Coordinates of C-alpha atoms in Angstrom, one line a residue:
M1 CA 145.2 117.7 -52.3
A2 CA 144.3 120.3 -54.9
R3 CA 143.5 123.8 -53.6
P4 CA 139.9 125.0 -54.2
A5 CA 139.4 127.4 -57.1
P6 CA 139.4 131.0 -56.0
A7 CA 136.0 132.6 -55.8
P8 CA 134.9 134.9 -58.7
P9 CA 135.7 138.6 -58.0
L10 CA 132.1 139.6 -58.1
L11 CA 131.2 137.0 -55.5
L12 CA 134.0 138.3 -53.2
I13 CA 132.8 141.9 -53.7
G14 CA 129.3 140.9 -52.8
R15 CA 130.4 138.9 -49.7
L16 CA 132.3 141.9 -48.3
D17 CA 129.5 144.3 -49.1
G18 CA 127.0 142.1 -47.3
R19 CA 129.1 141.1 -44.3
L20 CA 130.1 144.7 -43.6
L21 CA 126.5 145.7 -43.1
G22 CA 126.0 143.5 -40.0
S23 CA 129.6 143.1 -38.8
P24 CA 130.3 143.9 -35.1
A25 CA 133.7 145.2 -36.2
R26 CA 132.4 147.4 -39.0
D27 CA 133.5 150.7 -37.4
I28 CA 137.0 149.4 -36.8
W29 CA 137.2 148.0 -40.4
L30 CA 136.1 151.2 -41.9
A31 CA 138.7 153.2 -39.9
R32 CA 141.6 151.0 -41.1
A33 CA 140.2 150.8 -44.7
R34 CA 140.3 154.6 -45.0
V35 CA 144.0 154.7 -44.0
K36 CA 144.8 151.9 -46.5
A37 CA 142.7 153.7 -49.2
A38 CA 144.8 156.9 -48.7
A39 CA 148.0 154.9 -49.3
T40 CA 146.5 153.4 -52.5
V41 CA 145.4 156.8 -53.8
A42 CA 148.8 158.3 -52.9
G43 CA 150.4 155.6 -55.1
I44 CA 148.1 156.4 -58.0
A45 CA 149.0 160.1 -57.5
G46 CA 152.8 159.4 -57.6
V47 CA 153.4 160.1 -53.9
P48 CA 153.9 156.6 -52.4
V49 CA 153.5 156.3 -48.7
D50 CA 152.8 153.5 -46.3
T51 CA 150.0 153.1 -43.8
A52 CA 152.3 153.3 -40.8
A53 CA 153.5 156.8 -41.8
L54 CA 149.9 157.9 -42.4
L55 CA 148.8 156.5 -39.0
D56 CA 151.6 158.4 -37.2
W57 CA 150.4 161.6 -38.8
I58 CA 146.7 160.9 -38.0
C59 CA 147.6 160.2 -34.4
S60 CA 149.7 163.5 -34.2
R61 CA 153.0 161.7 -33.8
T62 CA 154.5 163.3 -36.9
P63 CA 153.8 165.9 -39.6
P64 CA 152.3 164.7 -42.9
P65 CA 154.5 162.0 -44.6
R66 CA 157.0 163.2 -47.2
H67 CA 156.6 166.9 -46.5
S68 CA 160.2 167.4 -45.3
E69 CA 162.0 164.9 -47.6
G70 CA 162.9 167.4 -50.3
L71 CA 160.8 165.5 -52.9
N72 CA 159.2 167.2 -55.9
D73 CA 155.8 165.6 -55.3
P74 CA 152.9 166.5 -57.6
L75 CA 150.7 167.3 -54.5
S76 CA 150.7 167.2 -50.7
I77 CA 149.6 164.1 -48.8
A78 CA 147.5 166.5 -46.6
A79 CA 145.5 167.7 -49.6
L80 CA 145.1 164.2 -50.9
M81 CA 143.7 163.0 -47.6
H82 CA 141.3 166.0 -47.5
F83 CA 139.9 165.2 -50.9
L84 CA 139.6 161.5 -50.1
L85 CA 137.6 162.2 -46.9
L86 CA 135.6 164.8 -48.7
A87 CA 134.5 162.1 -51.1
D88 CA 133.4 159.8 -48.3
D89 CA 129.7 160.9 -48.3
S90 CA 128.0 157.8 -46.8
S91 CA 124.8 158.6 -45.0
D92 CA 124.9 155.4 -42.9
P93 CA 125.1 156.3 -39.2
V94 CA 128.0 153.9 -38.4
A95 CA 130.0 155.0 -41.4
R96 CA 129.4 158.7 -40.5
A97 CA 130.4 158.2 -36.9
S98 CA 133.5 156.4 -37.9
L99 CA 134.4 159.2 -40.3
N100 CA 133.7 161.8 -37.6
V101 CA 136.2 160.0 -35.3
L102 CA 138.9 160.3 -38.0
R103 CA 138.2 163.9 -38.7
T104 CA 138.3 164.6 -35.0
L105 CA 141.7 163.1 -34.8
L106 CA 142.8 164.8 -38.0
D107 CA 141.5 168.2 -39.0
D108 CA 142.0 167.4 -42.7
R109 CA 140.9 170.8 -44.0
A110 CA 143.2 172.7 -41.6
Q111 CA 146.1 170.3 -42.4
A112 CA 145.5 170.7 -46.2
E113 CA 145.5 174.5 -45.9
M114 CA 148.7 174.4 -43.9
W115 CA 150.7 171.8 -46.0
G116 CA 148.9 171.9 -49.4
G117 CA 147.1 175.2 -49.8
D118 CA 148.1 175.5 -53.4
D119 CA 146.8 172.0 -54.1
L120 CA 143.3 173.0 -52.8
V121 CA 143.3 175.8 -55.4
R122 CA 144.7 173.5 -58.2
F123 CA 142.3 170.6 -57.7
G124 CA 139.3 172.0 -55.9
Q125 CA 137.2 172.9 -58.9
T126 CA 138.1 169.7 -60.7
F127 CA 137.1 167.7 -57.7
R128 CA 133.7 169.4 -57.5
E129 CA 133.0 168.9 -61.2
A130 CA 134.0 165.2 -61.0
R131 CA 131.8 164.6 -58.0
K132 CA 128.8 166.2 -59.8
R133 CA 129.2 163.7 -62.6
L134 CA 130.3 160.5 -60.8
C135 CA 128.0 160.5 -57.8
V136 CA 124.6 160.7 -59.5
P137 CA 122.5 157.7 -60.7
Y138 CA 123.7 155.4 -63.4
P139 CA 121.8 153.7 -66.2
S140 CA 122.7 150.2 -64.8
P141 CA 124.3 148.7 -61.7
T142 CA 127.3 147.4 -63.6
L143 CA 131.1 148.0 -63.7
L144 CA 130.8 148.8 -67.4
S145 CA 128.4 151.6 -66.6
V146 CA 130.9 153.0 -64.0
A147 CA 133.8 152.6 -66.4
E148 CA 132.0 154.5 -69.1
R149 CA 131.3 157.4 -66.7
L150 CA 134.9 157.4 -65.4
L151 CA 136.4 157.6 -68.9
A152 CA 133.9 160.4 -69.9
V153 CA 134.6 162.5 -66.9
H154 CA 138.3 161.9 -67.1
K155 CA 138.3 163.1 -70.8
E156 CA 136.4 166.2 -69.8
L157 CA 138.5 167.1 -66.8
E158 CA 142.1 166.0 -67.7
I159 CA 144.4 168.8 -68.7
S160 CA 146.7 168.7 -71.6
P161 CA 150.4 168.7 -70.5
K162 CA 151.1 171.4 -73.2
E163 CA 148.7 173.9 -71.6
G164 CA 148.4 175.7 -68.4
R165 CA 145.2 176.3 -66.5
S166 CA 143.6 179.4 -65.0
V167 CA 141.9 179.0 -61.7
T168 CA 139.9 181.5 -59.7
T169 CA 140.5 181.7 -55.9
I170 CA 137.8 182.2 -53.4
D171 CA 138.7 185.9 -53.1
G172 CA 138.4 186.5 -56.9
R173 CA 142.1 186.3 -57.9
T174 CA 143.1 184.4 -61.1
L175 CA 146.1 182.2 -61.0
H176 CA 147.9 180.4 -63.8
V177 CA 148.9 176.9 -62.7
D178 CA 151.7 174.7 -63.9
P179 CA 150.1 171.9 -65.9
R180 CA 152.6 169.3 -64.8
S181 CA 150.7 169.0 -61.5
F182 CA 147.4 168.1 -63.1
G183 CA 147.0 164.3 -63.4
T184 CA 143.4 163.7 -62.2
V185 CA 143.1 159.9 -62.1
W186 CA 143.8 160.0 -58.4
L187 CA 140.9 162.4 -57.9
L188 CA 138.6 160.0 -59.7
A189 CA 139.9 157.1 -57.5
C190 CA 138.9 159.1 -54.4
M191 CA 135.3 159.1 -55.7
L192 CA 135.2 155.5 -57.0
P193 CA 133.6 154.1 -53.8
S194 CA 130.8 156.7 -54.1
A195 CA 130.4 156.0 -57.8
L196 CA 130.0 152.3 -57.2
A197 CA 127.4 153.0 -54.5
A198 CA 125.6 155.5 -56.7
A199 CA 125.4 153.0 -59.5
G200 CA 123.9 150.4 -57.2
F201 CA 126.9 148.1 -57.7
T202 CA 127.6 148.1 -54.0
L203 CA 125.1 148.7 -51.1
Q204 CA 127.4 151.1 -49.4
H205 CA 130.4 153.3 -49.6
I206 CA 133.4 150.9 -49.2
P207 CA 136.5 153.1 -48.6
S208 CA 139.0 150.5 -49.8
F209 CA 137.5 150.3 -53.3
V210 CA 139.7 153.1 -54.7
W211 CA 141.9 151.3 -57.2
L212 CA 142.3 152.7 -60.7
P213 CA 145.2 152.4 -63.2
K214 CA 147.5 155.3 -63.2
F215 CA 146.7 156.0 -66.9
L216 CA 143.1 155.5 -68.2
S217 CA 144.2 154.5 -71.7
S218 CA 141.9 151.5 -72.3
G219 CA 138.2 151.4 -73.4
P220 CA 135.2 150.9 -71.2
A221 CA 135.1 147.1 -71.5
E222 CA 138.8 146.8 -70.7
L223 CA 138.6 149.1 -67.8
A224 CA 135.6 147.3 -66.4
E225 CA 137.5 144.0 -66.5
E226 CA 140.5 145.6 -64.8
L227 CA 138.2 147.0 -62.1
E228 CA 136.5 143.7 -61.5
A229 CA 139.8 141.9 -61.0
A230 CA 141.3 144.7 -58.8
L231 CA 138.2 145.1 -56.7
G232 CA 138.0 141.3 -56.3
R233 CA 141.5 141.2 -54.9
T234 CA 140.7 144.1 -52.6
A235 CA 137.5 142.4 -51.4
A236 CA 139.4 139.2 -50.7
L237 CA 141.9 141.1 -48.5
G238 CA 139.1 143.0 -46.9
L239 CA 137.3 139.8 -46.0
T240 CA 140.5 138.4 -44.4
E241 CA 140.9 141.6 -42.4
L242 CA 137.2 141.6 -41.4
D243 CA 137.6 138.0 -40.1
R244 CA 140.7 139.1 -38.0
L245 CA 139.0 142.2 -36.6
E246 CA 135.9 140.2 -35.7
R247 CA 138.1 137.8 -33.7
I248 CA 139.7 140.8 -32.0
V249 CA 136.3 142.3 -31.1
A250 CA 135.2 138.9 -29.8
T251 CA 138.2 138.8 -27.4
L252 CA 137.8 142.3 -26.0
P253 CA 137.0 142.0 -22.3
S254 CA 133.3 142.0 -21.7
D255 CA 133.6 142.4 -17.9
L256 CA 135.7 145.5 -17.3
G257 CA 134.4 146.2 -13.8
V258 CA 133.1 149.7 -14.9
T259 CA 129.8 151.4 -14.9
R260 CA 127.6 151.8 -17.9
R261 CA 128.7 155.5 -18.2
S262 CA 132.3 154.6 -18.4
K263 CA 134.1 155.5 -21.6
L264 CA 136.5 152.6 -21.3
P265 CA 134.7 150.3 -23.8
T266 CA 134.6 153.1 -26.3
L267 CA 138.3 153.8 -25.9
M268 CA 139.2 150.2 -26.4
R269 CA 137.4 150.2 -29.8
L270 CA 139.2 153.5 -30.7
E271 CA 142.5 151.9 -29.8
A272 CA 141.6 148.9 -32.1
S273 CA 141.0 151.4 -34.9
Y274 CA 144.0 153.7 -34.3
P275 CA 146.5 152.0 -32.0
G276 CA 148.8 154.2 -30.0
L277 CA 146.5 157.1 -29.5
R278 CA 148.1 159.9 -27.5
V279 CA 146.4 161.3 -24.4
P280 CA 145.5 164.7 -26.0
A281 CA 143.7 162.8 -28.8
I282 CA 141.9 160.6 -26.4
A283 CA 140.7 163.6 -24.4
R284 CA 139.5 165.3 -27.6
L285 CA 137.7 162.2 -28.8
L286 CA 136.0 161.4 -25.6
G287 CA 135.4 164.9 -24.3
I288 CA 137.3 164.4 -21.0
S289 CA 140.2 166.0 -19.3
P290 CA 143.8 165.1 -20.1
Q291 CA 144.1 163.6 -16.6
G292 CA 141.1 161.4 -17.1
A293 CA 142.3 160.4 -20.6
A294 CA 145.7 159.3 -19.2
K295 CA 144.0 157.2 -16.5
L296 CA 141.6 155.7 -19.0
A297 CA 144.4 154.9 -21.5
A298 CA 146.3 153.1 -18.8
Q299 CA 143.3 151.0 -18.0
A300 CA 142.6 150.2 -21.7
R301 CA 146.2 149.2 -22.5
S302 CA 146.5 147.0 -19.4
A303 CA 143.3 145.2 -20.5
V304 CA 144.2 144.4 -24.1
T305 CA 146.9 145.1 -26.6
V306 CA 145.9 145.3 -30.3
R307 CA 148.4 145.7 -33.1
Y308 CA 147.6 147.6 -36.3

């Protein structure tokens, strides 16, 4: 029997966009999508890292990935994560609450200052300028419109490899920065979900929509075609993940034998988003004592086990 033809990319994108709005697993999906988005953007930036390593860092099990491997990376993973989360500017309450949970687990600004302070100086102004241009209304809700804006902003902000760049720090000092660290495609990738939403191409900020080619060398039409294919693939994977997470949510115990004020149901959803949370993180997220967090964690893990 012949396999059915795959759905067109635009249809897959629309399906994911629509289903997410009413999904009972939306908060969990968004949490996992942000981790996967960080891995995607890191690959574009030339600092490949997997989601397991990122999750270990987010849950305070390890320092940032790659920081102690003696690698000549163009930037710190901590700075990259900070810029990615800074670009996540959704006003939707569920999305904001999900983002706040992640930023409670991981103080991205403090981590970036600790592990990638120089990168905040190098890329901060470029990020702000790109956001001004990419996250404002577009002439039409099409990928071609987004591609044209991306290429225009990239041309304005990309730095010639033959030149250095002077940047001014917050205290007024002027620094001359090595130009080898100034590829900016990854920064644009951080803001692509917001650009798609600003253009009206999607109804919401979808964190996993961060794919861009490492080198923006094609024209607008070619880039729009590449984006359509890549976002279609991402949407197909996102729909599969959403199906799986909705099944997980449906199997979470509904009768836990606790009062309405119990934080156990909340913790079980947090565990589904970030498996293996440590007791200090649970206490911080739920605003309870470490002893209470330990007891609650034991209850949650005896009720259900969810794998990332």
